[in-house]
mmCIF file of C-alpha atoms in Angstrom:
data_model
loop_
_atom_site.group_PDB
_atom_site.id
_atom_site.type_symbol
_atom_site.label_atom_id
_atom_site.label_comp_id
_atom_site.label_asym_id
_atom_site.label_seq_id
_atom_site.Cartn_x
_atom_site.Cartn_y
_atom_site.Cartn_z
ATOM 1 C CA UNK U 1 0.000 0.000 0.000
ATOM 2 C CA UNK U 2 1.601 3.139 -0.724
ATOM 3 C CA UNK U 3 2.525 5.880 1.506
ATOM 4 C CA UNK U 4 0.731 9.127 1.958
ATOM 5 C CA UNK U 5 2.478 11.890 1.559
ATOM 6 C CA UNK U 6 3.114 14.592 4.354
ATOM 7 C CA UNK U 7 1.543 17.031 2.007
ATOM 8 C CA UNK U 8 -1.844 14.935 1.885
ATOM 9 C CA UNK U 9 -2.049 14.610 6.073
ATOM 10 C CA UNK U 10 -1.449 18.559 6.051
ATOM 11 C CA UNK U 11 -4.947 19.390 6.583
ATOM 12 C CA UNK U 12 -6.433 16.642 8.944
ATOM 13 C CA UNK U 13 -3.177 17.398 11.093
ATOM 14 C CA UNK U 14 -3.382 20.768 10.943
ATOM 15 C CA UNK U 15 -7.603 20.860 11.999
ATOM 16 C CA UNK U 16 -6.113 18.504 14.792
ATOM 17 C CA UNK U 17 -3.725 20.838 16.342
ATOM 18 C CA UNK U 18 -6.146 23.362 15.993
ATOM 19 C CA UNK U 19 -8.819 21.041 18.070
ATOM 20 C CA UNK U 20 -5.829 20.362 20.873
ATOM 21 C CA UNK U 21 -4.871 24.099 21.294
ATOM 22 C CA UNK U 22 -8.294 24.828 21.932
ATOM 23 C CA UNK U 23 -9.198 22.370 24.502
ATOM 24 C CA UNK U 24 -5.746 22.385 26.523
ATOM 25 C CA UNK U 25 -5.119 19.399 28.675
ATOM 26 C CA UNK U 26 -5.157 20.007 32.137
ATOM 27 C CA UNK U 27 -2.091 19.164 33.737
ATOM 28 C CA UNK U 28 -1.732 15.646 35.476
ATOM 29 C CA UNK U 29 -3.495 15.209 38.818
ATOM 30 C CA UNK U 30 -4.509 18.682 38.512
ATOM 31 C CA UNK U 31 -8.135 19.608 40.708
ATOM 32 C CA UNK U 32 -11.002 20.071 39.130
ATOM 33 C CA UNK U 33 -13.070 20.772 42.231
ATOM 34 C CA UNK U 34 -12.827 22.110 45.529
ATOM 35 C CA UNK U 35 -14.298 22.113 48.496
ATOM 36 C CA UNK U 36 -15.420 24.370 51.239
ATOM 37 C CA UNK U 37 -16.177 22.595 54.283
ATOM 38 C CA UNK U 38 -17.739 23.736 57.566
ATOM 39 C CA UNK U 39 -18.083 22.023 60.840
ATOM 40 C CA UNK U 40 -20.333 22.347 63.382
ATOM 41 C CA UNK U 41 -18.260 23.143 66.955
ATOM 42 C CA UNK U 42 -20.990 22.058 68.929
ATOM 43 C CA UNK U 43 -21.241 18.345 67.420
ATOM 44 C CA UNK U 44 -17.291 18.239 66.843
ATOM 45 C CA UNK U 45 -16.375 19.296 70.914
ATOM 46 C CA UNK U 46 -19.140 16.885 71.664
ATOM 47 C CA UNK U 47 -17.520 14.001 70.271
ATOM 48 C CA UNK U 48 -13.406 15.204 70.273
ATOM 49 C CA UNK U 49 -14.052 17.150 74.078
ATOM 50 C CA UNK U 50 -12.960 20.064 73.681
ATOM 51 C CA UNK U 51 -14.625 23.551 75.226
ATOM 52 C CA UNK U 52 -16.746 25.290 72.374
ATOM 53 C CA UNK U 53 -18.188 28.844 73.261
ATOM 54 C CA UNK U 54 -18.532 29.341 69.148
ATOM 55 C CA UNK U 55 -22.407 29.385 67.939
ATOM 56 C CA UNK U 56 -21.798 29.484 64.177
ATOM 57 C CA UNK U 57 -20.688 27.855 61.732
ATOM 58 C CA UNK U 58 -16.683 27.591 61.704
ATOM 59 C CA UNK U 59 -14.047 26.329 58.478
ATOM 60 C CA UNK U 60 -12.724 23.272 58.507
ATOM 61 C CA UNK U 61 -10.647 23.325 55.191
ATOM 62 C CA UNK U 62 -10.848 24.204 51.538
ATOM 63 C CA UNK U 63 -10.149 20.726 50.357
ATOM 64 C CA UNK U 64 -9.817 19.711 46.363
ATOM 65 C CA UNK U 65 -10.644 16.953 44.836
ATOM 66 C CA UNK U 66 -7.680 15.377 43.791
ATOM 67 C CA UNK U 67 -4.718 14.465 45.764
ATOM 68 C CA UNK U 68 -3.420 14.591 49.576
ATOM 69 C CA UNK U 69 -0.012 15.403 51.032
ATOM 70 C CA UNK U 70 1.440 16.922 47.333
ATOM 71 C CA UNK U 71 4.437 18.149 48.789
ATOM 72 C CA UNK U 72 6.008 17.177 52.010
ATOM 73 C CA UNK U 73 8.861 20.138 51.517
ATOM 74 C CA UNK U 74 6.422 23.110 51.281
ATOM 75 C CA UNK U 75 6.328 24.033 55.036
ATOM 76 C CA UNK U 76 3.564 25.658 56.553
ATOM 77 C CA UNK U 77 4.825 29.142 57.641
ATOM 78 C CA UNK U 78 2.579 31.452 59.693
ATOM 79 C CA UNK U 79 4.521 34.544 58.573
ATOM 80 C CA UNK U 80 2.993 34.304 55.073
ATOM 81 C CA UNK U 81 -0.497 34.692 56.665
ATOM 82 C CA UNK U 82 0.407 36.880 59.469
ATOM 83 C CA UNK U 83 -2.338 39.804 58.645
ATOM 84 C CA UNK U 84 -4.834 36.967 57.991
ATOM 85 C CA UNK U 85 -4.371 35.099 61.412
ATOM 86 C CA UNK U 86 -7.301 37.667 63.128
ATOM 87 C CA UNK U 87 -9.706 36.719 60.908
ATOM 88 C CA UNK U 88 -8.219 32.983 60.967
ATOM 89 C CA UNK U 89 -8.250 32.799 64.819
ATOM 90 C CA UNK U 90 -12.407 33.555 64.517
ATOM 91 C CA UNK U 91 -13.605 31.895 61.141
ATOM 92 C CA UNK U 92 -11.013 28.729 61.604
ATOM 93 C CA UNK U 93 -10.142 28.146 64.670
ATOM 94 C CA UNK U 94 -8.401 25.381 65.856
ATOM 95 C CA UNK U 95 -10.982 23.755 68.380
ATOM 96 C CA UNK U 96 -8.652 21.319 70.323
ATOM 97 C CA UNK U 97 -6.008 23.970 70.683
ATOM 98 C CA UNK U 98 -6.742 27.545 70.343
ATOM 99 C CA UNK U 99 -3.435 28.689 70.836
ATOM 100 C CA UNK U 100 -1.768 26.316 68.323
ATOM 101 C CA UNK U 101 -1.380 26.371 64.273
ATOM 102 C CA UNK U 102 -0.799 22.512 63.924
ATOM 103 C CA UNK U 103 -4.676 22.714 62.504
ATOM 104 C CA UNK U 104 -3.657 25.234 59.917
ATOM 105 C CA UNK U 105 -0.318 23.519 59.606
ATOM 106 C CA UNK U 106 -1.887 19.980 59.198
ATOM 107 C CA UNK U 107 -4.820 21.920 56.476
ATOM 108 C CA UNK U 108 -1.948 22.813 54.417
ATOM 109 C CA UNK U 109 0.193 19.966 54.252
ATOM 110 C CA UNK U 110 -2.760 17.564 53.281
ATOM 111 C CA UNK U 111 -5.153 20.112 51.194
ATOM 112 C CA UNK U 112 -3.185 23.267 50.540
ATOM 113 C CA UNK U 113 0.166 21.723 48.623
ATOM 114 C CA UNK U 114 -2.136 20.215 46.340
ATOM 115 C CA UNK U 115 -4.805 23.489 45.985
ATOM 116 C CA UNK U 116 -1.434 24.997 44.956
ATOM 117 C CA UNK U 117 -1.561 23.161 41.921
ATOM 118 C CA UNK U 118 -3.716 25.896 40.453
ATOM 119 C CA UNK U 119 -1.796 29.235 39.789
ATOM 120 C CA UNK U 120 -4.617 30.712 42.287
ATOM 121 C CA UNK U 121 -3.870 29.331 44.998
ATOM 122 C CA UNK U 122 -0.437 28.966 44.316
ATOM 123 C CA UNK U 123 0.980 30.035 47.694
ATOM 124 C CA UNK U 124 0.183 30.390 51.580
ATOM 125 C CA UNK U 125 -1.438 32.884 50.963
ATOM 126 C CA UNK U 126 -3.818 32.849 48.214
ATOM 127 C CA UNK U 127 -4.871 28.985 49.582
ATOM 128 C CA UNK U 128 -5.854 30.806 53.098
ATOM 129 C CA UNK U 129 -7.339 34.231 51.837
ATOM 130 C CA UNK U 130 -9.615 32.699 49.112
ATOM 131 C CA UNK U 131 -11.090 29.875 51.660
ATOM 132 C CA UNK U 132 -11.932 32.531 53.979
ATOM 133 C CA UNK U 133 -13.281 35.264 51.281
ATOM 134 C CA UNK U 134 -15.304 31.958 50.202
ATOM 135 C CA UNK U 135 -16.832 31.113 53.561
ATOM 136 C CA UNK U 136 -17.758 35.042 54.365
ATOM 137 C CA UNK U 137 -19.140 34.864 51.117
ATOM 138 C CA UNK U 138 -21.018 32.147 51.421
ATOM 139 C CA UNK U 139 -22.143 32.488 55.161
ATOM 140 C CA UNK U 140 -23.851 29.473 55.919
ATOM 141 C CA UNK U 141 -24.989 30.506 59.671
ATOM 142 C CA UNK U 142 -26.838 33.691 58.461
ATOM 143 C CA UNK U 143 -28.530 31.686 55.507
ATOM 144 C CA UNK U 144 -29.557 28.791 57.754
ATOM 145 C CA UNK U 145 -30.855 31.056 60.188
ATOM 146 C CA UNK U 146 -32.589 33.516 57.720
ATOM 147 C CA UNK U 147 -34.917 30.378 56.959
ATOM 148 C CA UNK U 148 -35.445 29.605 60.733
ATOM 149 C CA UNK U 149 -32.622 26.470 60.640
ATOM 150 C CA UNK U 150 -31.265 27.083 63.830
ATOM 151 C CA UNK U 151 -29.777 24.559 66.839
ATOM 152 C CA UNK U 152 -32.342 23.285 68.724
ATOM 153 C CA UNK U 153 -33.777 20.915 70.777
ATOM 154 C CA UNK U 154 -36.320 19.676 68.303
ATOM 155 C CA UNK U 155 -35.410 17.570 65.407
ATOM 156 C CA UNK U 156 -35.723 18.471 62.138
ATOM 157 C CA UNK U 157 -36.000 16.649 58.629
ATOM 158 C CA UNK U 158 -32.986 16.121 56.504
ATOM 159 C CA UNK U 159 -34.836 17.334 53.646
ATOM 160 C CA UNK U 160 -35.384 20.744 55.398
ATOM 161 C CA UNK U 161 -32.029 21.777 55.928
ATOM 162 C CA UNK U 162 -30.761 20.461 52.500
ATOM 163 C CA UNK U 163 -33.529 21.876 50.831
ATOM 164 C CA UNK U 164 -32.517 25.449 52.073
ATOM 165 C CA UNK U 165 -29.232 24.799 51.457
ATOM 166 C CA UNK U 166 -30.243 23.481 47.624
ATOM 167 C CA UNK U 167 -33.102 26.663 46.639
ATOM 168 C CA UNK U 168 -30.104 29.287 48.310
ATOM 169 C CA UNK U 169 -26.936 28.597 46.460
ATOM 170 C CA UNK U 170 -28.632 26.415 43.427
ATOM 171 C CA UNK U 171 -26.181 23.595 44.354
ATOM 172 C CA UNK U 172 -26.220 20.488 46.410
ATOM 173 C CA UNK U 173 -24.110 20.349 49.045
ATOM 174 C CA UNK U 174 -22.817 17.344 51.235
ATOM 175 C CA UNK U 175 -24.252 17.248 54.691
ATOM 176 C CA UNK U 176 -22.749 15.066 56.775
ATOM 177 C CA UNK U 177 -23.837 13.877 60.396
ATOM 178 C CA UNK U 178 -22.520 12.136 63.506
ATOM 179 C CA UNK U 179 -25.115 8.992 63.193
ATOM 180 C CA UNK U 180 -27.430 8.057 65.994
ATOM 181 C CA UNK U 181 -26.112 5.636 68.808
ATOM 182 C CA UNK U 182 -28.501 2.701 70.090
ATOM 183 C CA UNK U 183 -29.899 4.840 72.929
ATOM 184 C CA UNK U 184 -31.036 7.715 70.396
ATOM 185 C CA UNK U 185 -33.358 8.173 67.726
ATOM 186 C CA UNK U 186 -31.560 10.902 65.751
ATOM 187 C CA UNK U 187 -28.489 11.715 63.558
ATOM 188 C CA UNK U 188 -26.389 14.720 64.284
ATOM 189 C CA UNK U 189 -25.256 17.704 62.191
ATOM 190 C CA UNK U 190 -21.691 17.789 62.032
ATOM 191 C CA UNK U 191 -20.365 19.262 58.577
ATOM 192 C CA UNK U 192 -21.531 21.097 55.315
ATOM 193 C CA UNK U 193 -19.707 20.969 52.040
ATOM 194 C CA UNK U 194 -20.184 23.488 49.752
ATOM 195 C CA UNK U 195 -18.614 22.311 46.465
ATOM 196 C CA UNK U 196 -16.708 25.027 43.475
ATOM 197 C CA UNK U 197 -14.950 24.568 40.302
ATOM 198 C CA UNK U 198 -11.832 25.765 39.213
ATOM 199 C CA UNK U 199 -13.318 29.280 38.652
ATOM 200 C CA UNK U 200 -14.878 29.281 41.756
ATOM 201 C CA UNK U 201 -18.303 29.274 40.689
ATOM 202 C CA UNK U 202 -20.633 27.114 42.885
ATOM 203 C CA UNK U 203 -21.227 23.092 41.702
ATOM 204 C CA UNK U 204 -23.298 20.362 43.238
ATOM 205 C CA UNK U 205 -21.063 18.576 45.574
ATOM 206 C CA UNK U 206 -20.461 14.570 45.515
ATOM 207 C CA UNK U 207 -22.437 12.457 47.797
ATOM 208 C CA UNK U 208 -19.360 10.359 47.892
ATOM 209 C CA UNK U 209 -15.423 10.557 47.959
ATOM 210 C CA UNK U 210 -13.403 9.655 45.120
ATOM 211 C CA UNK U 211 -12.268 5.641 45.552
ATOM 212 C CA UNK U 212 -8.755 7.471 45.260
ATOM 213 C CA UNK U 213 -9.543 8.950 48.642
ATOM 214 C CA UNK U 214 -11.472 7.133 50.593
ATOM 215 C CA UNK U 215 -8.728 5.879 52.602
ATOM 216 C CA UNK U 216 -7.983 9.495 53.662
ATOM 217 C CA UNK U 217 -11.250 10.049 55.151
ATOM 218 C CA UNK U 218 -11.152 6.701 57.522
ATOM 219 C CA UNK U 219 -10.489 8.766 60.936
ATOM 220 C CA UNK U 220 -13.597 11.108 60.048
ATOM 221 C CA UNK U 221 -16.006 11.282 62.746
ATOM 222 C CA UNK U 222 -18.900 12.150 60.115
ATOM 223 C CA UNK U 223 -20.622 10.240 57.325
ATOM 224 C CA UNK U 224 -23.013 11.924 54.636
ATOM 225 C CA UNK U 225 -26.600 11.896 56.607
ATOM 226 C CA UNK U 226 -29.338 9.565 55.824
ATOM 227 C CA UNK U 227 -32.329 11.235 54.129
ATOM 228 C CA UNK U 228 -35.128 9.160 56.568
ATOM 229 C CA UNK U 229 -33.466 10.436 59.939
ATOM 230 C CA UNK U 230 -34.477 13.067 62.131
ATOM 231 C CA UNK U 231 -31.632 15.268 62.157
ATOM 232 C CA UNK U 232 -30.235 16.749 65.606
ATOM 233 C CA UNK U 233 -28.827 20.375 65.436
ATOM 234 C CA UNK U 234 -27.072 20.739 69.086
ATOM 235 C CA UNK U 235 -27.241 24.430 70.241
ATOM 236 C CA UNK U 236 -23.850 25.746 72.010
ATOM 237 C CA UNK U 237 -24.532 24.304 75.435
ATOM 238 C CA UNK U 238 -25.340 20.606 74.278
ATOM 239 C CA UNK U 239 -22.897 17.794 74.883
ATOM 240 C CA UNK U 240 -22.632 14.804 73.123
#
């Protein structure tokens, strides 16, 4: 059979190229997702007993979707962040040791190294500054209180506090819970995930973990909630 001539594949190839340059590949292991995630200090000193006096909602990371622990040699310095730590100390604290950064420290080294993937969050301090300009943006207490989902005694149905979460933002989050021991009838909320893309526009959220890491998440305290549960929302003074 003969050969075609370079002259003949000039076109094809040339449409080709033209195909790849405008759909770049993104670069391997590279996030596609990430996500915001708040905890619940009540439910997390409940079970981890520590002393909460914090009635909102506080950050637990800014977590993407791909990859843990990206690069052991980028040490967490708190000099990069120093005129962020006010704000820090209120919207993330660290609620088994206030006076420590090993929870900021620990947030980078898993999460951050790997955020920094992405020229946006490509240092200390644009990983810190944009989860905490996302969170104040988002502000999950005022929302859930604006549509009278506050802690409480009484239970409430999963479906309530997902569906204000759902008709607010237009996305689904990931609600996760502390689920019910023998001697009770209800799960707890623990954590929210609030789920952006690579622009930081708001997506739904995955009910589940990537298989790739799962075994990152074995130590968690939480689970997503079940949808046929009550659903317990401790106020500040409850203890687990």
């Amino acid at each position: 059979m003969p050969q075609r001539s370079i002259m003949s594949l000039g076109v094809p190839l040339l449409l080709c190229l033209a195909v790849v340059s405008a759909f770049p590949m993104l670069p391997p292991h590279l996030w596609t997702k990430i996500i915001l995630t708040h905890h619940w200090p009540s439910t997390f000193c409940g079970m981890e007993h520590c002393h909460n006096n914090i009635s909102f909602w506080t950050l637990h990371g800014l977590w993407p979707d791909k990859g843990n622990l990206c690069n052991s040699s980028w040490h967490f310095n708190s000099s990069e962040i120093e005129d962020l730590l006010p704000d820090m100390e209120k919207s993330w604290p660290d609620l088994l040791k206030p006076t420590s950064f090993a929870f900021w420290k620990y947030e980078w080294s898993k999460h951050g190294t790997c955020a920094a993937k992405a020229p946006s969050l490509d240092s200390q301090h644009k990983y810190f500054s944009k989860a905490l300009e996302l969170y104040h943006k988002l502000d999950l207490t005022s929302i859930l209180q604006k549509f009278d989902i506050i802690p409480s005694e009484n239970y409430y149905k999963f479906s309530q506090i997902e569906g204000v979460i759902e008709n607010f933002y237009g996305v689904k989050p990931k609600i996760q819970c502390v689920h019910p021991s023998k001697n009770s009838d209800a799960q707890t909320l623990g954590q929210i995930e609030i789920c952006f893309n690579s622009d930081f526009s708001l997506v739904d959220c995955e009910k589940q973990l990537p298989l790739e890491d799962q075994r990152f998440s074995k130590a968690s305290i939480f689970s997503v909630c079940e949808q046929d549960i009550p659903v317990y929302y401790p106020p500040l003074r409850n203890t687990l």
